Short mmCIF file of C-alpha atoms in Angstrom, two decimals:
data_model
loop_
_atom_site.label_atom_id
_atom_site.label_comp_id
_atom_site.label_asym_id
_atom_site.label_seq_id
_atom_site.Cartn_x
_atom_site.Cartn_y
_atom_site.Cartn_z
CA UNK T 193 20.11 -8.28 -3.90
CA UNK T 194 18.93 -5.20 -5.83
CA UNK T 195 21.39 -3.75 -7.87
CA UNK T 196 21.45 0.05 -9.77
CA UNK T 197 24.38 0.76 -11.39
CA UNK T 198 24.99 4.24 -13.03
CA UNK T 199 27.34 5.22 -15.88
CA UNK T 200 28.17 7.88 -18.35
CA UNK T 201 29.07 10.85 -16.42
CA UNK T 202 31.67 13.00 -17.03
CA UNK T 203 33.23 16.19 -18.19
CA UNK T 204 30.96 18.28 -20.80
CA UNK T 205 30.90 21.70 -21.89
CA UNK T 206 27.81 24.09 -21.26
CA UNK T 207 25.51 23.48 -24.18
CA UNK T 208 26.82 19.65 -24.55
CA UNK T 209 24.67 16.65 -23.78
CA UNK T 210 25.34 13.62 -21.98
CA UNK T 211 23.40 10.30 -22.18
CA UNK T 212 23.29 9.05 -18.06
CA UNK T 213 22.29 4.96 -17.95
CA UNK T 214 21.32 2.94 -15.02
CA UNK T 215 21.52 -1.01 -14.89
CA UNK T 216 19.24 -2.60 -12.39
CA UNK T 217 19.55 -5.96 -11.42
CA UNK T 218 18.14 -8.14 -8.24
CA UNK T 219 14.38 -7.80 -8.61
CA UNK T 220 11.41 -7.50 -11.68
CA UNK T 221 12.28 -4.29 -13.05
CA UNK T 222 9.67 -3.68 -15.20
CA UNK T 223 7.33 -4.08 -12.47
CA UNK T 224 8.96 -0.55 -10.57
CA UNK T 225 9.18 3.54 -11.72
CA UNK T 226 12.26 4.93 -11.60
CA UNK T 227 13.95 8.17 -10.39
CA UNK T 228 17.04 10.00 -10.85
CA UNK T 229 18.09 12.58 -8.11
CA UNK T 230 21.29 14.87 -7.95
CA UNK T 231 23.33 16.06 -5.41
CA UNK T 232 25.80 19.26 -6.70
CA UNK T 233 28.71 19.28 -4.80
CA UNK T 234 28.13 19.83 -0.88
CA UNK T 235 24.56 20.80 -1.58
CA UNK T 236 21.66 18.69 -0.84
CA UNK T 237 19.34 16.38 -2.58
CA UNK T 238 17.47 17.03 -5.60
CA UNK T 239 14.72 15.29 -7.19
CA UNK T 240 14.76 15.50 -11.13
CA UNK T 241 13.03 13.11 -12.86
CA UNK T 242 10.73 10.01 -12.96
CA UNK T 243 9.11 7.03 -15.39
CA UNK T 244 6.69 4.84 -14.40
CA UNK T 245 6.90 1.07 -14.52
CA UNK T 246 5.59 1.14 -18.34
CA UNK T 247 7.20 4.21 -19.33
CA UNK T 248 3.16 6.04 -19.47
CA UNK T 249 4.08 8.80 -16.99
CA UNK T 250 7.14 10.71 -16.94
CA UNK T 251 7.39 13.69 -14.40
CA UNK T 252 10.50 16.42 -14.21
CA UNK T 253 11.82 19.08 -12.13
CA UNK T 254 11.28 22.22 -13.53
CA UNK T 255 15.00 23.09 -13.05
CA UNK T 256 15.15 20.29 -15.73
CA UNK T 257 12.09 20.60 -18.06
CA UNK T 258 12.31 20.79 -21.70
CA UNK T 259 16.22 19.90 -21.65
CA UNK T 260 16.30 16.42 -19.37
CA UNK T 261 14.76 13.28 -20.94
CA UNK T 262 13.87 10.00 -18.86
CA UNK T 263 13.43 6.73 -20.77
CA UNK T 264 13.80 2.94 -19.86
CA UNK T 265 14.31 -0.20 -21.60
CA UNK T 266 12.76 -3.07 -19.48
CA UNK T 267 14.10 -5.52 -21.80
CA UNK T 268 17.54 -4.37 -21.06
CA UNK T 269 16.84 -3.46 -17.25
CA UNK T 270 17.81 -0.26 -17.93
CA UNK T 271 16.86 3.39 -17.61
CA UNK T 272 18.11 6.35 -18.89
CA UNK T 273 18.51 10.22 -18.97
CA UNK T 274 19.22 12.23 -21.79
CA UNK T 275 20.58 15.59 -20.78
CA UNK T 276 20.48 18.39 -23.22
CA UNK T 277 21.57 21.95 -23.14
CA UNK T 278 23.73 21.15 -20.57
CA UNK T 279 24.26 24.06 -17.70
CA UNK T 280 27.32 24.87 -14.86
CA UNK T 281 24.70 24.75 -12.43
CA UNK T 282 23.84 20.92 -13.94
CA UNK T 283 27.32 19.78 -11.95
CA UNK T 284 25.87 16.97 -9.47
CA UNK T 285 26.63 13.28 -9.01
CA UNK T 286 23.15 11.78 -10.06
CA UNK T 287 21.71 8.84 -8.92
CA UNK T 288 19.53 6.26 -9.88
CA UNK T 289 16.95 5.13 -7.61
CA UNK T 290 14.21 2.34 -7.38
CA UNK T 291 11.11 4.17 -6.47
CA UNK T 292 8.86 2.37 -3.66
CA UNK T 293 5.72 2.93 -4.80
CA UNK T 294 5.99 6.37 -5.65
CA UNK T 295 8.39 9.25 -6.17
CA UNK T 296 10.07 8.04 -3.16
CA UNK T 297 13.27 5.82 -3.58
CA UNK T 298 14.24 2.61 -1.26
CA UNK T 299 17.04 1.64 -3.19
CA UNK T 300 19.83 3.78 -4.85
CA UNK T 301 22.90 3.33 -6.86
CA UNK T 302 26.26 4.40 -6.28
CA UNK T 303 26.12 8.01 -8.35
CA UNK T 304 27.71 9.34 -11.33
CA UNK T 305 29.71 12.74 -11.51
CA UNK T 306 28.63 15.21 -14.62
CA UNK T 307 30.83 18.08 -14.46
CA UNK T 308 29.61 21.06 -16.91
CA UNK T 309 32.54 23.56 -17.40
CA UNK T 310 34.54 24.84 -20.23
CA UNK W 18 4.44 24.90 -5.84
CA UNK W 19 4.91 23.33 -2.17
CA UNK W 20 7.74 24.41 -0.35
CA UNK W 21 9.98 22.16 2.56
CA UNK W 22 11.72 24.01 5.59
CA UNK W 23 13.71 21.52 7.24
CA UNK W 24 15.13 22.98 10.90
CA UNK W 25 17.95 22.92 11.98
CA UNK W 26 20.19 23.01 9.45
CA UNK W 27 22.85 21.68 12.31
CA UNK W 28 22.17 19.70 15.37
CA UNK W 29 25.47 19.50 17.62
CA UNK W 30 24.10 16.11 19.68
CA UNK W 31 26.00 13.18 22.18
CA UNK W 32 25.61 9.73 21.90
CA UNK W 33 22.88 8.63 23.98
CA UNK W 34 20.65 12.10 23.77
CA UNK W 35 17.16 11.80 21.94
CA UNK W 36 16.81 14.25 18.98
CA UNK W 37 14.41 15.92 16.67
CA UNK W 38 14.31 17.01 13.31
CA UNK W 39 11.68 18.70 12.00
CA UNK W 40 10.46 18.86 8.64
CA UNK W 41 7.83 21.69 7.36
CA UNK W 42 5.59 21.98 4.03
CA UNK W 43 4.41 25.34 2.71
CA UNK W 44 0.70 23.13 2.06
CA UNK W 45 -0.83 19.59 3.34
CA UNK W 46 1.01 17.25 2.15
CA UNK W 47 -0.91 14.67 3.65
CA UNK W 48 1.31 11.69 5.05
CA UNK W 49 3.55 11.80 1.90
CA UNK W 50 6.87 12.21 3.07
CA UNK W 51 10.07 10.33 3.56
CA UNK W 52 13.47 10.65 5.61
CA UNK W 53 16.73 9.55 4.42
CA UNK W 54 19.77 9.13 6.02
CA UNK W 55 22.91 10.28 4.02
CA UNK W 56 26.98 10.04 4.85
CA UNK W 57 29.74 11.51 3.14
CA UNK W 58 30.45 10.26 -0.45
CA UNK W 59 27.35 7.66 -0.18
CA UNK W 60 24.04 6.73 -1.60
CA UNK W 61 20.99 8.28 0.52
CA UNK W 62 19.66 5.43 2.53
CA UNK W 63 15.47 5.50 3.24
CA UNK W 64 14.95 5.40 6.70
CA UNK W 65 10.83 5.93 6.85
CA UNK W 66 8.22 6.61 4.14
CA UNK W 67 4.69 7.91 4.36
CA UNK W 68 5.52 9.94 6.85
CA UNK W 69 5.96 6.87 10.12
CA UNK W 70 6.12 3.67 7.92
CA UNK W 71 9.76 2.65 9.43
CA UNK W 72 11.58 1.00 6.48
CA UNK W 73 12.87 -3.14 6.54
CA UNK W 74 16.14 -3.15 8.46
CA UNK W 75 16.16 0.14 10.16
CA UNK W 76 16.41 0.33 13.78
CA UNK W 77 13.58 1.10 15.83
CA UNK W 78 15.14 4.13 17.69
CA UNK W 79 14.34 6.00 14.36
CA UNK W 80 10.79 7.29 14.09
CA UNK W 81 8.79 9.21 12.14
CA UNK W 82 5.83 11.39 13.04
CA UNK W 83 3.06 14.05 11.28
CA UNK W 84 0.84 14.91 8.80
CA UNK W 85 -0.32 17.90 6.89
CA UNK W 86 2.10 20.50 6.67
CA UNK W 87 4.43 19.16 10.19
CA UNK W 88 7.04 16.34 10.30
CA UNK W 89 9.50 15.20 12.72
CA UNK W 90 11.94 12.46 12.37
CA UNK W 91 13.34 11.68 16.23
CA UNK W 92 16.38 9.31 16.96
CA UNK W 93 15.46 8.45 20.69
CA UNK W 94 19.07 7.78 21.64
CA UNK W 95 21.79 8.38 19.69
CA UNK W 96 24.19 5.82 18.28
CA UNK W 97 27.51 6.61 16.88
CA UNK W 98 26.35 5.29 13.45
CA UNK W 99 24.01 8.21 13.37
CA UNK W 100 25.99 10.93 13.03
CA UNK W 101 25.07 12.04 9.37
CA UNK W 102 23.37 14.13 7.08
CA UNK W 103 19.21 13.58 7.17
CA UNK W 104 16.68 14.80 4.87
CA UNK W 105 13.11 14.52 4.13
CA UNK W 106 11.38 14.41 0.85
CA UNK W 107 7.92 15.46 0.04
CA UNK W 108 5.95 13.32 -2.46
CA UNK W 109 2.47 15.10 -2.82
CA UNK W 110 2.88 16.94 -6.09
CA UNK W 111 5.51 15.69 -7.90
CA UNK W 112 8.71 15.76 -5.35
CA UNK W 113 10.84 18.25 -3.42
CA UNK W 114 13.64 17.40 -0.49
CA UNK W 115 14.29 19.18 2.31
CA UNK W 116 17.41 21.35 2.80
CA UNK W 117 19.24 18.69 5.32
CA UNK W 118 19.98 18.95 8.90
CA UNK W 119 23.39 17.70 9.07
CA UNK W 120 24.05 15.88 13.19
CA UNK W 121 27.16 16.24 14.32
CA UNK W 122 28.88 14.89 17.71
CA UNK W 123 28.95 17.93 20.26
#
């Protein structure tokens, strides 16, 4: 069964950073890129960021270029984002999702609340 | 930079009817588009990818339809399990979702 499981949100000031991580488990994931999307509070869906299944192509929102950094770990199972420069508009649960091929996502984890306020 | 007008925003529906959401891009896309399915305080679930693919597990009243710059997802009779948020995501040039059409019981 395909696991993603996010942690390290939480409460930051604007200007802070905030390391997200996401632990996959259930299938080969080095052989899979990887997305985060974000969802502020009774809005809709964003797409933010992506790494490929060797970490050769990265792609970003431009809402989150230049501050937002996606990296994984395949020994570890793991991928991250690094979130700079934080921003009250940066306020979303983000998710971590398998993508299926592309920047699509078939599986997603549960989400992880970053609140940026001071 | 490609654009997605999702209509309507609300769709007040009854179990049993046959609905359509319709999903717009401001330039071909192509066939590269997906629909999710979304409820309150969950995980998006993938209901269809390039455009009509229908995804492992999901029931066949969902369908997909389109290419280019016009989309429609269509539930062709409404269960009570459906009643939810829906979006569609564009994955041509980099990505972009929709702005959700959220079905509600009339």
């Amino acid at each position: 069964e395909v696991q993603l499981v996010e942690s390290g949100g939480g409460l930051v000031q604007p200007g802070g950073s905030l390391r997200l991580s996401c632990a996959a488990s259930g299938f080969t994931f080095s052989s899979y890129g990887m997305n985060w999307v974000r969802q502020a509070p009774g809005k809709g869906l964003e797409w933010i960021s992506n790494i490929g299944s060797s970490s050769t192509t990265k792609y970003y929102a431009d809402s989150v270029k230049g501050r937002f950094t996606i990296s994984r770990d395949n020994a570890e199972n793991s991928v991250y984002l690094q979130m700079n420069n934080l921003r009250v508009e940066d306020t979303a649960v983000y998710y971590c999702a398998r993508a299926g091929g592309q920047l699509w996502s078939r599986y997603w984890g549960q989400g992880t609340l970053v609140t940026v306020s001071s | 930079d490609i654009q997605m007008t999702q209509s309507p925003s609300t769709l007040s529906a009854s179990v049993g009817d046959r609905v359509t959401i319709t999903c717009r891009a401001s330039q071909s896309i192509s066939s590269w588009l997906a629909w999710y399915q979304q409820k309150p305080g969950k995980a998006p679930k993938l209901l269809i990818y390039k455009a009509s693919t229908l995804e492992s597990g999901v029931p066949s009243r969902f369908s997909g339809s389109g290419s280019g710059t016009e989309f429609t997802l269509t539930i062709s009779s409404l269960q009570p399990d459906d009643f939810a948020t829906y979006y569609c995501q564009q994955y041509d040039s980099y990505s972009l979702f929709g702005q959700g059409t959220k079905l509600e019981i009339k």
